[in-house]
Short mmCIF file of C-alpha atoms in Angstrom, two decimals:
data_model
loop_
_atom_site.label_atom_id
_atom_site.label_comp_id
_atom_site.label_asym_id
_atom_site.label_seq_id
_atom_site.Cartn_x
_atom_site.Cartn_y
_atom_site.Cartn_z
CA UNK A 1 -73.76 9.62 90.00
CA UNK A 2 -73.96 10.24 86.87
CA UNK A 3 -71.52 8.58 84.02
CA UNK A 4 -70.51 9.91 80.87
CA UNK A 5 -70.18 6.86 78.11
CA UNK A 6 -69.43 7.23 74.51
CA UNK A 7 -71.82 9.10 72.12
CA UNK A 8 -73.52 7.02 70.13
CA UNK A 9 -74.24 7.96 66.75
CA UNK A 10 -78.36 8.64 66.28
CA UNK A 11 -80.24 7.16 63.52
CA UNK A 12 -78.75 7.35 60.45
CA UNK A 13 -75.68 9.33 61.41
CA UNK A 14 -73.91 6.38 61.44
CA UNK A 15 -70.59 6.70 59.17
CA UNK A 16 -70.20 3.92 56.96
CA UNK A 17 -66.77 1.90 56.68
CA UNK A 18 -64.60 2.41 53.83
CA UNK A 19 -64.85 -1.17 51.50
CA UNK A 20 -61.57 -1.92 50.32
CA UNK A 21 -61.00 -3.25 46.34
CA UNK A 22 -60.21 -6.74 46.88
CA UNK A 23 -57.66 -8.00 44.33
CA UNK A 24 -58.72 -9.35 40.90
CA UNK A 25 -58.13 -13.00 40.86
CA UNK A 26 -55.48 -13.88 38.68
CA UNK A 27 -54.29 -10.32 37.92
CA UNK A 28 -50.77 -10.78 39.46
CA UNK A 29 -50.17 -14.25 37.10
CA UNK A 30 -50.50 -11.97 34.60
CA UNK A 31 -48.24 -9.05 35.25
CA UNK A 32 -45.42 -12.11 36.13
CA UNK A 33 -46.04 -13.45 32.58
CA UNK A 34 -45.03 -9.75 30.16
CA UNK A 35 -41.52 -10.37 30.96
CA UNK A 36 -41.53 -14.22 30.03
CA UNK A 37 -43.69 -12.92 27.00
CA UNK A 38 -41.04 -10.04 25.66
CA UNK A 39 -38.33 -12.58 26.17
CA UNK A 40 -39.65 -15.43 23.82
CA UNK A 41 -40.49 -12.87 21.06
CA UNK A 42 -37.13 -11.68 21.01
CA UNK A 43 -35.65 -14.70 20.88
CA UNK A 44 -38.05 -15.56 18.24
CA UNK A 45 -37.06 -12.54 15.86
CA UNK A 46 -33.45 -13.72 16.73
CA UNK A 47 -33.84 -16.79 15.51
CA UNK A 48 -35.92 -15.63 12.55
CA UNK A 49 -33.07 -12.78 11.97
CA UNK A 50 -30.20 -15.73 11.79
CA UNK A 51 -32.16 -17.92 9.22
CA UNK A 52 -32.84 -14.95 7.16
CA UNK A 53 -28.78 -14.77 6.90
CA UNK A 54 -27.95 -18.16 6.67
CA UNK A 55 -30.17 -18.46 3.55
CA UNK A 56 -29.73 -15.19 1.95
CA UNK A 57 -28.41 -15.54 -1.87
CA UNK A 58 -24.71 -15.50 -1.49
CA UNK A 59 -23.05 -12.84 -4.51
CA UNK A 60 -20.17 -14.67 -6.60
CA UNK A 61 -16.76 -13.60 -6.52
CA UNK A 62 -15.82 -10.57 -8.83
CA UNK A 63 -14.48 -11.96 -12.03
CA UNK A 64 -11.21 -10.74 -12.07
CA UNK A 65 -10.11 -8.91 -15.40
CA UNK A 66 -8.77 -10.21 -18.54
CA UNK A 67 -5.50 -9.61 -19.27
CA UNK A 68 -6.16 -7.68 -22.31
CA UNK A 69 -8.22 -5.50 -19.76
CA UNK A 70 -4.97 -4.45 -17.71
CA UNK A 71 -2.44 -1.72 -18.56
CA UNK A 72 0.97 -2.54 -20.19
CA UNK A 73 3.88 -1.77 -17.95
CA UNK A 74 5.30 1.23 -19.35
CA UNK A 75 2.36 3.14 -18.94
CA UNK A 76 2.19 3.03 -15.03
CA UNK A 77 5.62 2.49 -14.02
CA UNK A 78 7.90 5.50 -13.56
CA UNK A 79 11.61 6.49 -12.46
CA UNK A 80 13.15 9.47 -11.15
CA UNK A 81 16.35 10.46 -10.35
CA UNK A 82 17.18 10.96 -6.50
CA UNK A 83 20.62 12.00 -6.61
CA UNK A 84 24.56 10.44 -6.38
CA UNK A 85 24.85 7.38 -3.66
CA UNK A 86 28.10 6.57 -2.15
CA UNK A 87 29.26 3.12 -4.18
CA UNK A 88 29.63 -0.05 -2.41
CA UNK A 89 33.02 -0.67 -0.97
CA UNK A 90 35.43 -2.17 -3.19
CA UNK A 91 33.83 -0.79 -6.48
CA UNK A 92 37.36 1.11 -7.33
CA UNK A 93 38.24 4.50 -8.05
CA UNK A 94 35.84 4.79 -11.55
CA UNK A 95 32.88 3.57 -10.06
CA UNK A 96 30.09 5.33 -8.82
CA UNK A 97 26.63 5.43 -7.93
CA UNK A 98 22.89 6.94 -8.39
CA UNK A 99 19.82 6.28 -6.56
CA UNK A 100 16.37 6.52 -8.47
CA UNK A 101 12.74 5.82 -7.29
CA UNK A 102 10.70 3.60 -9.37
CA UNK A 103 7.27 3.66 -8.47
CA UNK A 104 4.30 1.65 -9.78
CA UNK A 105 0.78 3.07 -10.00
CA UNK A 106 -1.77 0.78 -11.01
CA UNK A 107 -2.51 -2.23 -12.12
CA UNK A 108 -0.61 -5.62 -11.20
CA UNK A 109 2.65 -5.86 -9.64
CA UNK A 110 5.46 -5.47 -12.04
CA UNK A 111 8.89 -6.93 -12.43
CA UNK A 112 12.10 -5.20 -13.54
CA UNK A 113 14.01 -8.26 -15.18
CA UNK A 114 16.41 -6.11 -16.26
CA UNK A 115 18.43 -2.81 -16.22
CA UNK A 116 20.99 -0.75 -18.37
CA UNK A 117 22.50 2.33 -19.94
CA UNK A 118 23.28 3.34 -23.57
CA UNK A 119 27.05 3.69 -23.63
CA UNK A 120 29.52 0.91 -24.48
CA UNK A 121 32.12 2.12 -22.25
CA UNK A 122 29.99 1.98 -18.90
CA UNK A 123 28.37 -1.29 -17.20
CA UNK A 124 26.12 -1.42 -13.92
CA UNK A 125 24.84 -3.18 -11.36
CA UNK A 126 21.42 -2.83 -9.40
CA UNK A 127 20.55 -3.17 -5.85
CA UNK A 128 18.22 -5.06 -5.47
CA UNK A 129 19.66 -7.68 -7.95
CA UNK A 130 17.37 -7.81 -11.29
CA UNK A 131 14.90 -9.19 -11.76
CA UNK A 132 12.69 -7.29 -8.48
CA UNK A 133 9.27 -7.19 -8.13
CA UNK A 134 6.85 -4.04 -7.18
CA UNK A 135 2.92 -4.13 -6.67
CA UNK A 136 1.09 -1.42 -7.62
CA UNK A 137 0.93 1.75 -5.37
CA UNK A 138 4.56 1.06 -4.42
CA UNK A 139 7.87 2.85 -4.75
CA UNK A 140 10.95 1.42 -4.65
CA UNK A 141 14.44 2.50 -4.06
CA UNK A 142 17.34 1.42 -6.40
CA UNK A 143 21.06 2.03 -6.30
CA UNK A 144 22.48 2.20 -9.73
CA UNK A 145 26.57 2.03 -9.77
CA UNK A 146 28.31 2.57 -12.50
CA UNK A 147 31.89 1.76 -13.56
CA UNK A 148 34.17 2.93 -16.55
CA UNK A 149 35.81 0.46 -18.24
CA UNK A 150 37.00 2.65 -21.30
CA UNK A 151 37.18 6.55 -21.31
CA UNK A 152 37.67 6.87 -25.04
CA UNK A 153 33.88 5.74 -25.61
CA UNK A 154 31.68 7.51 -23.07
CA UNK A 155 30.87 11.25 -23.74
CA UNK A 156 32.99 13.83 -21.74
CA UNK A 157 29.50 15.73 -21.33
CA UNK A 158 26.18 13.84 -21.69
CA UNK A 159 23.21 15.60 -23.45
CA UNK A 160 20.22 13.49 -22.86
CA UNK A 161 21.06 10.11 -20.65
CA UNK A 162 18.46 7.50 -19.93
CA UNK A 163 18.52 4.26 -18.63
CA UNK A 164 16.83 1.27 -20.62
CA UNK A 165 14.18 -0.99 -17.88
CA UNK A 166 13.13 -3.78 -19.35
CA UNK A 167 9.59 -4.17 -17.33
CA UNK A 168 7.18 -7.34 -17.21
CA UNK A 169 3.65 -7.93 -15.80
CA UNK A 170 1.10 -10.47 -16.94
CA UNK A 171 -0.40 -7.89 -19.45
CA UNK A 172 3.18 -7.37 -21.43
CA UNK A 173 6.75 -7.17 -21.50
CA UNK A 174 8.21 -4.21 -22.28
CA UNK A 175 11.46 -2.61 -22.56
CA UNK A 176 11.05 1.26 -21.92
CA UNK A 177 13.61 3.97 -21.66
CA UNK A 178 13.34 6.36 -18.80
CA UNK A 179 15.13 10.30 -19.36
CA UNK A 180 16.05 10.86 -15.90
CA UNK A 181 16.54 14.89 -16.56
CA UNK A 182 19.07 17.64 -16.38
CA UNK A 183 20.25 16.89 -12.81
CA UNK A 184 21.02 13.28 -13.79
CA UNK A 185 22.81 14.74 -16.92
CA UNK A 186 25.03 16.52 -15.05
CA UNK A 187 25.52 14.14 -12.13
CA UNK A 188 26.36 11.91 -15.03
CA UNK A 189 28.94 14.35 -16.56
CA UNK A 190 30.68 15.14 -13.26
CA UNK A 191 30.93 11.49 -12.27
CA UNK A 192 32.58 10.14 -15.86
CA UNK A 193 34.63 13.32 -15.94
CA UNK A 194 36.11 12.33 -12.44
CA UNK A 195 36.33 8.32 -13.57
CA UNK A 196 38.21 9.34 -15.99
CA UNK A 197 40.82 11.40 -14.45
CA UNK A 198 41.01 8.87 -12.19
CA UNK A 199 42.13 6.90 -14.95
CA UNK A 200 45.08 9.50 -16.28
CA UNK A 201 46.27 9.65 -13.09
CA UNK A 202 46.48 6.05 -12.16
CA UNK A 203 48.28 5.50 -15.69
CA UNK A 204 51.06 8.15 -15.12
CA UNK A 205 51.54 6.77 -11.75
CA UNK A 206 51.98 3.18 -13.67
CA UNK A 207 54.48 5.09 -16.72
CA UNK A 208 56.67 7.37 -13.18
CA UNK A 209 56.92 3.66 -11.90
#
């Protein structure tokens, strides 16, 4: 009987086995090490980073200006007229009141020490109280009341009114009057012509008594 084995290969057929690449020694040590590497050099250029701004040359202050340098008062403070305000209680029956906006555009803040009108038969009172203060780029809102104390000197119409603001910042002090405009005019005109009636009536009420 016969058997049938495995073919061997003749002479020279024989395949030959593949040779694997063996690892180069030391090769893994190094691809473990470019982490560690990247690590210390950024830590390095922090460091280096941080002393460059610790030492840089620090710039001084800016000087701030002379006084001579900064604008008087009158030339950036304005008012306007807003319109009539109900008086505080108690004022009596010839008071009343205006509101005006004073506003403040440059420069440093500026204080109004003091407030008033031409005519002898009129006095006021601000709120806020005199003397206020205002910084620059600022508005503030004042309520000016008025009260008659003799009809016979204030002017049944008024032409041109203005109210006298004596203003102080640490260029100046300055007393400057303001022309409010033909709506405070007339405000002005209605209100005194109303005081005053006011004032007729209360005295014939006195004389029928």
């Amino acid at each position: 009987m016969n058997a049938i084995g495995p073919v061997e290969p003749g002479e020279g057929t024989a395949v030959p086995r593949p040779v694997g690449r063996r690892p180069t020694p030391g090769r893994p040590t190094a691809l473990r090490g470019r982490p560690l590497a990247a690590a210390l050099t950024a830590a390095l250029l922090l460091v280096a980073g941080g002393c460059l701004y610790a030492t840089r040359p620090h710039l001084p202050p800016p000087t701030p200006p002379a006084p001579s340098q900064l604008p008087y008062p009158a030339q950036v403070v304005y008012v306007t007229f807003v319109g009539p305000h109900a008086p505080p209680p108690g004022s009596g029956p010839q008071s009343f009141a205006f509101e005006v906006l004073l506003s403040v555009d440059a420069g440093p803040e500026v204080t109004v020490t003091r407030v008033s009108q031409p005519y002898a038969g009129l006095s006021l009172t601000t709120a806020p109280r005199t003397p206020f203060r205002t910084e620059a780029g600022a508005a503030r809102t004042i309520v000016i009341t008025m009260h008659v104390t003799e009809c016979g000197t204030v002017p049944e119409n008024a032409g041109l009114p203005f109210l006298d603001v004596t203003l102080r910042n640490t260029r100046a002090i300055q007393e400057q009057s303001f022309i409010l405009g033909a709506r405070y005019a007339q405000a002005l005109s209605r209100a005194l012509q109303v005081a005053c009636s006011n004032e007729s009536g209360h005295h014939q009420n006195a004389r029928d008594a």
